Short mmCIF file of C-alpha atoms in Angstrom, two decimals:
data_model
loop_
_atom_site.label_atom_id
_atom_site.label_comp_id
_atom_site.label_asym_id
_atom_site.label_seq_id
_atom_site.Cartn_x
_atom_site.Cartn_y
_atom_site.Cartn_z
CA MET A 21 -108.97 53.04 -7.46
CA THR A 22 -105.95 53.32 -5.17
CA LEU A 23 -105.74 56.64 -3.25
CA GLN A 24 -102.08 58.05 -3.00
CA PRO A 25 -101.21 59.48 0.20
CA ARG A 26 -101.03 63.31 0.19
CA ARG A 27 -98.08 64.87 0.03
CA PRO A 28 -97.13 67.65 2.58
CA SER A 29 -96.44 70.90 1.22
CA PRO A 30 -93.21 72.41 1.48
CA ALA A 31 -92.70 75.23 4.03
CA TYR A 32 -91.14 77.51 1.64
CA GLY A 33 -91.99 77.12 -2.21
CA PRO A 34 -93.48 79.23 -5.09
CA ARG A 35 -96.95 78.92 -3.48
CA ASN A 36 -95.98 79.14 0.13
CA ARG A 37 -93.29 82.03 -0.24
CA ASN A 38 -95.03 84.32 2.43
CA ARG A 39 -96.23 81.38 4.76
CA PRO A 40 -95.39 82.27 8.41
CA VAL A 41 -93.19 79.71 10.02
CA ASN A 42 -92.65 79.76 13.88
CA ALA A 43 -89.00 80.68 14.66
CA SER A 44 -88.88 77.89 17.15
CA ASP A 45 -89.54 75.33 14.65
CA THR A 46 -86.26 73.86 13.96
CA THR A 47 -87.52 71.28 11.41
CA SER A 48 -88.51 73.86 9.00
CA SER A 49 -85.27 75.13 7.17
CA PRO A 50 -85.52 77.70 4.39
CA HIS A 51 -84.53 76.30 0.84
CA THR A 52 -81.49 77.63 -0.34
CA SER A 53 -83.60 79.66 -3.10
CA VAL A 54 -85.39 81.58 -0.55
CA ARG A 55 -81.81 82.48 0.91
CA VAL A 56 -80.80 83.34 -2.38
CA TRP A 57 -83.98 85.52 -3.24
CA PHE A 58 -83.55 87.48 0.00
CA LEU A 59 -80.04 88.31 -0.50
CA THR A 60 -80.80 89.29 -3.85
CA SER A 61 -83.22 91.99 -2.27
CA THR A 62 -80.35 92.71 0.07
CA ALA A 63 -77.95 93.38 -2.74
CA ILE A 64 -80.50 95.71 -4.29
CA PHE A 65 -80.98 97.46 -1.23
CA TRP A 66 -77.36 98.54 -0.92
CA PHE A 67 -77.10 99.50 -4.45
CA SER A 68 -79.80 101.90 -3.93
CA HIS A 69 -77.68 103.36 -0.95
CA TYR A 70 -74.29 103.43 -2.31
CA THR A 71 -74.31 103.92 -5.94
CA TYR A 72 -73.59 107.74 -5.50
CA VAL A 73 -71.26 107.67 -2.49
CA PRO A 74 -68.03 107.88 -4.21
CA ILE A 75 -69.24 111.16 -5.48
CA LEU A 76 -71.49 112.38 -2.87
CA ALA A 77 -68.98 114.64 -0.97
CA PRO A 78 -67.28 115.57 -4.28
CA TYR A 79 -70.72 116.78 -5.53
CA ALA A 80 -71.54 118.56 -2.42
CA GLU A 81 -68.22 120.65 -2.88
CA HIS A 82 -69.07 120.92 -6.55
CA GLN A 83 -72.21 122.53 -5.36
CA GLY A 84 -70.31 125.15 -3.44
CA GLY A 85 -70.49 123.47 -0.05
CA SER A 86 -67.55 124.01 2.65
CA PHE A 87 -66.03 121.31 4.61
CA SER A 88 -68.47 121.82 7.43
CA LEU A 89 -71.38 121.73 5.01
CA ILE A 90 -70.00 118.65 3.49
CA GLY A 91 -69.63 117.08 6.80
CA ILE A 92 -73.40 117.80 7.61
CA VAL A 93 -74.49 116.39 4.13
CA VAL A 94 -72.42 112.98 4.91
CA SER A 95 -73.54 112.92 8.71
CA ALA A 96 -77.18 113.13 8.04
CA TYR A 97 -77.20 109.71 7.00
CA GLY A 98 -75.96 108.66 10.39
CA PHE A 99 -78.25 111.10 12.27
CA ALA A 100 -81.40 109.58 11.11
CA GLN A 101 -80.23 105.95 12.15
CA LEU A 102 -79.19 107.26 15.33
CA LEU A 103 -82.73 108.65 15.99
CA PHE A 104 -84.84 105.58 14.24
CA ARG A 105 -82.78 102.49 14.61
CA LEU A 106 -83.76 101.18 18.17
CA PRO A 107 -87.37 102.22 17.85
CA LEU A 108 -87.51 100.41 14.62
CA GLY A 109 -86.38 97.16 16.53
CA LEU A 110 -88.40 97.77 19.33
CA TYR A 111 -91.63 97.95 17.04
CA SER A 112 -90.42 95.17 14.93
CA ASP A 113 -90.12 92.93 18.03
CA ARG A 114 -93.51 94.29 19.40
CA ILE A 115 -95.40 93.41 16.12
CA GLY A 116 -93.35 90.10 15.52
CA ARG A 117 -92.69 91.31 11.79
CA ARG A 118 -89.51 92.02 9.65
CA LYS A 119 -90.75 91.99 5.97
CA PRO A 120 -92.69 95.30 5.95
CA PHE A 121 -89.69 97.46 7.26
CA ILE A 122 -87.75 96.01 4.46
CA THR A 123 -90.00 96.92 1.81
CA LEU A 124 -90.43 100.45 3.07
CA GLY A 125 -86.80 100.79 3.36
CA LEU A 126 -86.14 99.97 -0.22
CA LEU A 127 -89.00 102.49 -1.50
CA SER A 128 -87.53 105.32 0.81
CA ALA A 129 -84.15 104.79 -0.57
CA GLY A 130 -85.64 105.11 -4.14
CA VAL A 131 -87.07 108.53 -2.87
CA ALA A 132 -84.03 109.60 -1.42
CA GLY A 133 -81.86 108.88 -4.49
CA MET A 134 -84.54 110.99 -6.55
CA VAL A 135 -84.17 113.90 -4.03
CA LEU A 136 -80.50 113.74 -4.52
CA ALA A 137 -80.88 113.99 -8.21
CA LEU A 138 -83.16 117.14 -8.00
CA SER A 139 -81.23 118.80 -5.21
CA PRO A 140 -80.49 122.39 -6.28
CA SER A 141 -77.84 122.99 -3.30
CA PRO A 142 -76.25 120.91 -0.58
CA GLU A 143 -78.91 122.00 2.05
CA TRP A 144 -81.13 120.04 -0.07
CA MET A 145 -78.98 117.06 -0.04
CA ILE A 146 -78.85 116.90 3.79
CA VAL A 147 -82.70 116.34 3.39
CA ALA A 148 -82.08 113.74 1.08
CA ARG A 149 -79.67 112.06 3.16
CA PHE A 150 -81.77 112.14 6.24
CA VAL A 151 -84.36 110.22 4.07
CA SER A 152 -81.57 107.71 3.04
CA GLY A 153 -80.82 107.19 6.82
CA ILE A 154 -84.23 106.45 7.62
CA SER A 155 -84.18 103.93 4.77
CA ALA A 156 -80.85 102.11 6.22
CA CYS A 157 -82.82 101.65 9.66
CA SER A 158 -84.37 98.71 7.99
CA TRP A 159 -80.95 97.03 7.87
CA VAL A 160 -81.99 95.82 11.50
CA ALA A 161 -84.62 93.75 9.95
CA PHE A 162 -82.46 92.20 7.12
CA THR A 163 -80.08 91.30 9.62
CA VAL A 164 -82.36 89.76 12.21
CA LEU A 165 -84.88 88.08 9.44
CA TYR A 166 -81.77 86.52 7.56
CA SER A 167 -80.21 85.10 10.91
CA GLY A 168 -83.45 83.38 11.20
CA TYR A 169 -82.87 81.43 8.52
CA TYR A 170 -80.18 79.55 10.26
CA PRO A 171 -80.02 77.36 13.18
CA PRO A 172 -78.98 79.45 16.60
CA GLY A 173 -75.54 77.98 16.65
CA GLN A 174 -74.71 79.43 12.95
CA THR A 175 -75.43 83.09 13.56
CA THR A 176 -71.77 84.08 12.91
CA ARG A 177 -71.94 82.20 9.32
CA ALA A 178 -75.31 84.06 8.69
CA MET A 179 -73.73 87.33 9.53
CA GLY A 180 -70.77 86.42 7.33
CA HIS A 181 -72.88 85.57 4.48
CA ILE A 182 -75.22 88.73 4.62
CA SER A 183 -72.03 90.78 5.37
CA PHE A 184 -70.47 89.54 2.26
CA VAL A 185 -73.37 90.31 0.13
CA ASN A 186 -73.55 94.01 1.90
CA GLY A 187 -69.78 94.41 0.99
CA LEU A 188 -69.76 92.73 -2.53
CA SER A 189 -72.87 95.12 -3.29
CA ILE A 190 -71.44 98.25 -2.11
CA MET A 191 -68.10 97.53 -3.69
CA SER A 192 -69.93 97.05 -7.18
CA SER A 193 -72.41 99.86 -6.70
CA THR A 194 -69.53 102.30 -5.72
CA TYR A 195 -67.47 101.23 -8.81
CA LEU A 196 -70.72 101.71 -11.01
CA GLY A 197 -71.41 105.23 -9.44
CA GLY A 198 -68.04 106.45 -10.19
CA TRP A 199 -68.32 105.19 -13.91
CA LEU A 200 -71.58 106.65 -14.27
CA ALA A 201 -70.40 109.83 -13.15
CA ASP A 202 -67.55 109.93 -15.53
CA HIS A 203 -69.57 109.01 -18.34
CA TYR A 204 -73.02 110.32 -17.71
CA GLY A 205 -72.56 113.37 -15.72
CA TRP A 206 -72.93 113.94 -11.59
CA LEU A 207 -76.62 113.27 -11.68
CA ALA A 208 -76.32 109.74 -13.12
CA PRO A 209 -75.38 107.68 -9.81
CA PHE A 210 -78.58 109.55 -8.10
CA TRP A 211 -81.05 108.51 -10.70
CA ALA A 212 -79.38 105.05 -10.54
CA SER A 213 -79.81 104.68 -7.08
CA ALA A 214 -83.75 105.73 -7.49
CA GLY A 215 -84.32 103.02 -9.98
CA PHE A 216 -82.53 100.50 -7.81
CA GLY A 217 -84.94 101.68 -5.00
CA VAL A 218 -88.07 100.87 -7.09
CA LEU A 219 -86.84 97.62 -8.30
CA GLY A 220 -86.00 96.44 -4.59
CA THR A 221 -89.54 97.28 -3.46
CA PHE A 222 -90.90 94.86 -5.72
CA VAL A 223 -88.07 92.09 -5.29
CA SER A 224 -88.62 92.54 -1.60
CA LEU A 225 -92.65 91.54 -1.90
CA GLY A 226 -91.58 88.05 -2.76
CA THR A 227 -89.15 87.55 0.49
CA SER A 228 -90.12 84.72 3.07
CA GLU A 229 -90.38 85.76 6.44
CA SER A 230 -90.67 83.36 9.77
CA ARG A 231 -92.96 84.93 12.10
CA VAL A 232 -91.71 85.36 15.77
CA PRO A 233 -93.91 85.72 18.88
CA ALA A 234 -95.12 89.22 19.23
CA HIS A 235 -94.30 91.51 22.44
CA GLY A 236 -97.54 93.03 23.95
CA THR A 237 -95.86 96.39 24.73
CA LEU A 238 -93.50 98.68 22.95
CA SER A 239 -91.26 100.02 26.02
CA LEU A 240 -87.55 100.30 26.94
CA ASN A 241 -88.22 99.19 30.47
CA ALA A 242 -89.17 95.78 29.12
CA SER A 243 -86.13 95.58 27.28
CA ARG A 244 -83.95 96.87 30.06
CA GLU A 245 -82.05 93.58 30.68
CA ILE A 246 -81.36 93.05 26.96
CA LEU A 247 -79.54 96.61 26.74
CA ARG A 248 -77.64 95.99 30.00
CA HIS A 249 -75.83 92.79 28.38
CA PRO A 250 -72.15 93.66 28.46
CA THR A 251 -71.46 91.84 24.92
CA LEU A 252 -73.88 93.92 23.21
CA ILE A 253 -72.92 96.95 24.96
CA TRP A 254 -69.04 96.78 24.01
CA SER A 255 -69.51 95.17 20.48
CA SER A 256 -72.01 98.32 20.07
CA ILE A 257 -69.09 100.93 21.14
CA ALA A 258 -66.33 99.23 19.33
CA ALA A 259 -68.33 99.23 15.94
CA SER A 260 -69.56 103.02 16.68
CA LEU A 261 -65.82 103.91 16.93
CA GLY A 262 -65.07 101.96 13.85
CA MET A 263 -67.85 103.64 11.94
CA TYR A 264 -66.79 106.95 12.90
CA THR A 265 -63.37 106.18 10.91
CA VAL A 266 -65.04 104.69 8.15
CA PHE A 267 -67.38 107.65 7.47
CA THR A 268 -64.67 110.06 7.95
CA SER A 269 -62.39 108.42 5.31
CA SER A 270 -63.76 105.69 2.93
CA PHE A 271 -67.28 107.15 3.05
CA GLY A 272 -66.23 110.53 3.81
CA PHE A 273 -63.40 112.62 2.92
CA LEU A 274 -61.06 110.40 1.13
CA PRO A 275 -62.96 110.90 -2.09
CA ASN A 276 -61.94 114.59 -1.80
CA PHE A 277 -58.43 113.94 -0.57
CA ALA A 278 -57.82 111.48 -3.60
CA LEU A 279 -58.95 114.26 -6.13
CA THR A 280 -56.18 116.65 -4.79
CA LEU A 281 -53.61 113.58 -6.08
CA GLY A 282 -55.26 113.56 -9.50
CA ALA A 283 -57.91 110.84 -9.00
CA THR A 284 -60.49 110.71 -11.88
CA LYS A 285 -64.32 109.86 -10.88
CA THR A 286 -63.59 106.39 -12.18
CA ASP A 287 -60.67 106.16 -9.73
CA LEU A 288 -62.85 107.18 -6.83
CA GLY A 289 -65.51 104.41 -7.78
CA MET A 290 -62.53 101.76 -8.07
CA LEU A 291 -61.06 102.99 -4.73
CA SER A 292 -64.35 102.34 -2.88
CA ALA A 293 -64.89 99.00 -4.95
CA LEU A 294 -61.37 97.68 -4.02
CA THR A 295 -61.91 98.46 -0.53
CA LEU A 296 -65.16 96.76 -0.29
CA LEU A 297 -64.18 93.78 -2.27
CA CYS A 298 -61.58 93.26 0.39
CA GLY A 299 -63.95 93.73 2.92
CA SER A 300 -66.56 91.01 1.49
CA VAL A 301 -63.86 88.32 1.27
CA ALA A 302 -62.58 88.89 4.75
CA GLY A 303 -66.42 89.08 6.07
CA LEU A 304 -67.04 85.68 4.47
CA SER A 305 -64.18 84.15 5.81
CA ALA A 306 -64.17 85.79 9.24
CA SER A 307 -66.01 82.65 10.83
CA ARG A 308 -63.58 80.10 9.33
CA LEU A 309 -60.13 81.68 9.74
CA ALA A 310 -59.95 84.76 12.17
CA LEU A 311 -62.46 83.17 15.00
CA PRO A 312 -60.44 79.89 15.14
CA LEU A 313 -57.03 81.50 15.02
CA LEU A 314 -57.77 84.28 17.57
CA GLY A 315 -61.30 84.21 19.12
CA PRO A 316 -63.75 87.11 18.65
CA ARG A 317 -62.10 89.60 20.85
CA TYR A 318 -58.61 89.51 19.57
CA ALA A 319 -59.81 89.23 15.92
CA ILE A 320 -61.58 92.63 16.54
CA VAL A 321 -58.42 94.12 18.44
CA VAL A 322 -55.93 93.04 15.71
CA ALA A 323 -58.30 94.14 12.86
CA TYR A 324 -58.88 97.69 14.39
CA GLY A 325 -54.95 98.04 15.30
CA VAL A 326 -54.25 97.79 11.42
CA VAL A 327 -57.07 100.35 10.67
CA THR A 328 -55.36 102.77 13.05
CA LEU A 329 -52.17 102.67 11.36
CA VAL A 330 -53.75 102.78 7.75
CA THR A 331 -55.79 105.76 8.65
CA ALA A 332 -53.02 107.71 10.04
CA THR A 333 -50.98 106.98 6.95
CA ILE A 334 -53.43 108.29 4.62
CA PRO A 335 -52.63 112.12 4.71
CA HIS A 336 -48.92 111.13 3.84
CA ALA A 337 -49.81 109.41 0.43
CA THR A 338 -48.46 111.12 -2.25
CA GLU A 339 -49.67 109.07 -5.30
CA VAL A 340 -53.25 107.44 -5.78
CA TRP A 341 -51.96 103.94 -6.16
CA GLN A 342 -50.66 104.42 -2.33
CA LEU A 343 -54.28 105.04 -1.45
CA PHE A 344 -55.28 101.71 -3.17
CA VAL A 345 -53.21 99.90 -1.11
CA LEU A 346 -53.91 101.24 2.25
CA GLN A 347 -57.84 101.01 1.53
CA ALA A 348 -57.33 97.68 0.76
CA LEU A 349 -55.82 96.74 4.11
CA SER A 350 -58.24 98.70 5.80
CA GLY A 351 -61.27 96.61 4.19
CA LEU A 352 -59.65 93.41 5.05
CA CYS A 353 -59.69 94.34 8.52
CA ARG A 354 -63.07 96.04 8.59
CA GLY A 355 -64.60 93.09 7.01
CA THR A 356 -63.12 90.64 9.31
CA ALA A 357 -64.47 92.63 12.49
CA TYR A 358 -67.81 93.73 11.46
CA PRO A 359 -69.85 90.35 11.16
CA ILE A 360 -68.20 89.34 14.23
CA MET A 361 -69.28 92.39 16.15
CA MET A 362 -72.82 91.86 14.52
CA SER A 363 -73.16 88.34 15.96
CA LEU A 364 -71.78 89.08 19.29
CA ALA A 365 -74.81 91.83 19.32
CA ILE A 366 -77.23 89.03 19.40
CA HIS A 367 -75.10 86.39 21.06
CA GLY A 368 -77.15 85.11 23.96
CA ILE A 369 -80.47 87.10 22.99
CA SER A 370 -83.72 85.20 22.50
CA GLU A 371 -85.25 85.13 19.06
CA ARG A 372 -88.22 87.52 20.12
CA ASP A 373 -85.69 89.99 21.44
CA LYS A 374 -83.28 90.00 18.60
CA ALA A 375 -84.35 92.98 16.49
CA THR A 376 -84.27 95.36 19.87
CA ALA A 377 -80.52 93.96 20.21
CA MET A 378 -79.61 94.32 16.74
CA GLY A 379 -81.57 98.13 16.84
CA PHE A 380 -79.48 98.91 19.46
CA PHE A 381 -76.29 97.91 18.18
CA GLN A 382 -77.03 99.63 14.84
CA ALA A 383 -78.25 102.69 16.66
CA VAL A 384 -75.02 103.09 18.62
CA TYR A 385 -72.82 102.62 15.56
CA SER A 386 -74.78 105.11 13.83
CA ALA A 387 -73.52 107.50 16.48
CA GLY A 388 -70.17 107.08 14.86
CA MET A 389 -71.68 107.37 11.27
CA PHE A 390 -73.16 110.73 12.41
CA LEU A 391 -70.32 112.02 14.40
CA GLY A 392 -67.46 111.25 12.13
CA PRO A 393 -67.96 113.27 9.15
CA LEU A 394 -69.54 115.93 11.13
CA VAL A 395 -66.44 116.49 13.48
CA ALA A 396 -64.10 115.62 11.04
CA GLY A 397 -65.68 118.26 8.55
CA GLN A 398 -64.81 120.75 11.25
CA ILE A 399 -61.53 119.64 12.00
CA GLY A 400 -60.67 119.46 8.00
CA GLY A 401 -61.87 122.99 7.52
CA TRP A 402 -59.58 124.43 10.56
CA MET A 403 -56.45 122.20 10.11
CA GLY A 404 -56.67 120.42 6.65
CA TYR A 405 -56.28 116.83 5.88
CA THR A 406 -53.37 115.81 7.77
CA MET A 407 -55.48 116.53 11.31
CA LEU A 408 -58.82 115.34 9.73
CA PHE A 409 -57.13 111.74 9.28
CA SER A 410 -54.88 111.65 12.35
CA SER A 411 -57.81 112.61 14.57
CA SER A 412 -59.75 109.49 12.95
CA ALA A 413 -56.89 107.36 13.70
CA LEU A 414 -57.21 108.12 17.03
CA VAL A 415 -60.77 107.39 17.27
CA ALA A 416 -59.70 103.79 15.52
CA ALA A 417 -57.20 103.49 18.53
CA VAL A 418 -59.89 103.91 21.09
CA SER A 419 -61.99 101.34 19.40
CA VAL A 420 -59.37 98.65 20.23
CA LEU A 421 -59.48 99.67 23.83
CA ALA A 422 -63.18 99.03 23.52
CA SER A 423 -62.76 95.52 22.00
CA LEU A 424 -60.54 94.49 24.90
CA LYS A 425 -63.56 95.42 27.49
CA LEU A 426 -65.33 92.31 25.60
CA PRO A 427 -66.14 89.33 27.87
CA ARG A 428 -63.15 87.11 28.09
CA ARG A 429 -65.24 84.23 28.16
CA LEU A 430 -65.99 84.67 24.42
CA ASP A 431 -62.58 83.52 23.69
CA GLY A 432 -63.75 80.17 24.91
#
């Protein structure tokens, strides 16, 4: 009898999905099916977060919330991330794990959706949105784990892919949320969000994780050099100012303003969906079009320059279709800038420290998510929509200046 040579087991397969692979082993490359499975859990994650977003602020107003209270409801999401994103990144690097945070993030997203559905007042919605913000902190783990599926030189490509799925999922979920609210009432999007969170929890259990060397301590001092990295600092500041604008307009008070122009709940979902579709397409092509033409610095500068003009124009719209045009332009520009900034955040950072860097990046931009709706709610309550959006446009203009502070060497 002739013995056949034993075939080595693949690093990733049905029986090896959870097998740890050293991050430094460049010969081990996840199969396409592993990436697709991971991106599926990513899509469900964003469905659980954004299905109800088009009607969140209008529903808070329907519940009797003032401009200021609505601003707090929306900003609680960013406040939780401001508090917990960096600690999550530090702890993830300390233990060398990403997957547990992904699973817990999906589970807590489902809990947040359920609490929103059961909230008797806007005050309870604040609690639910804070829980949702804690859940969103796991995006640190999503992005770092997925970037590890690619060689170091393809980080922007990886960020473009996951940003595309991020945007496409938010686009689809926001359209779905508006449709559900129109056909089944205010609470339907919240219950759908809860369902997606539960589904995603089970899907995430099948994702593959590449182990990275664990840190021995959990200390900001140990990461001081990382947090001083100029590319990380300025990309984080630019992203934060950009998020201020996004959460003031598209994910903040734009739906309320659209209702004053006669928009339906389905229109609100379609408005968000179009914005995010444009952002997804732009994110997927950023590394192939914007970067070769302009370089990372000027790609971000041009993108946020257009966002500034678009945001300043919003309060002067008189028809709903005009908002669709403006938000499509805004989506294209934000979708171009975001994956570039995300890749710059971990540019030149070692594999073992990437979650710390990404946690810092996402914590800083969470400040914009928190302050945007909070400040804009106060401004809107005092001076109306025109000053609300004009002040947001001013912040977008400052993001252009912050982008110019990125190191010139990035442009090659």
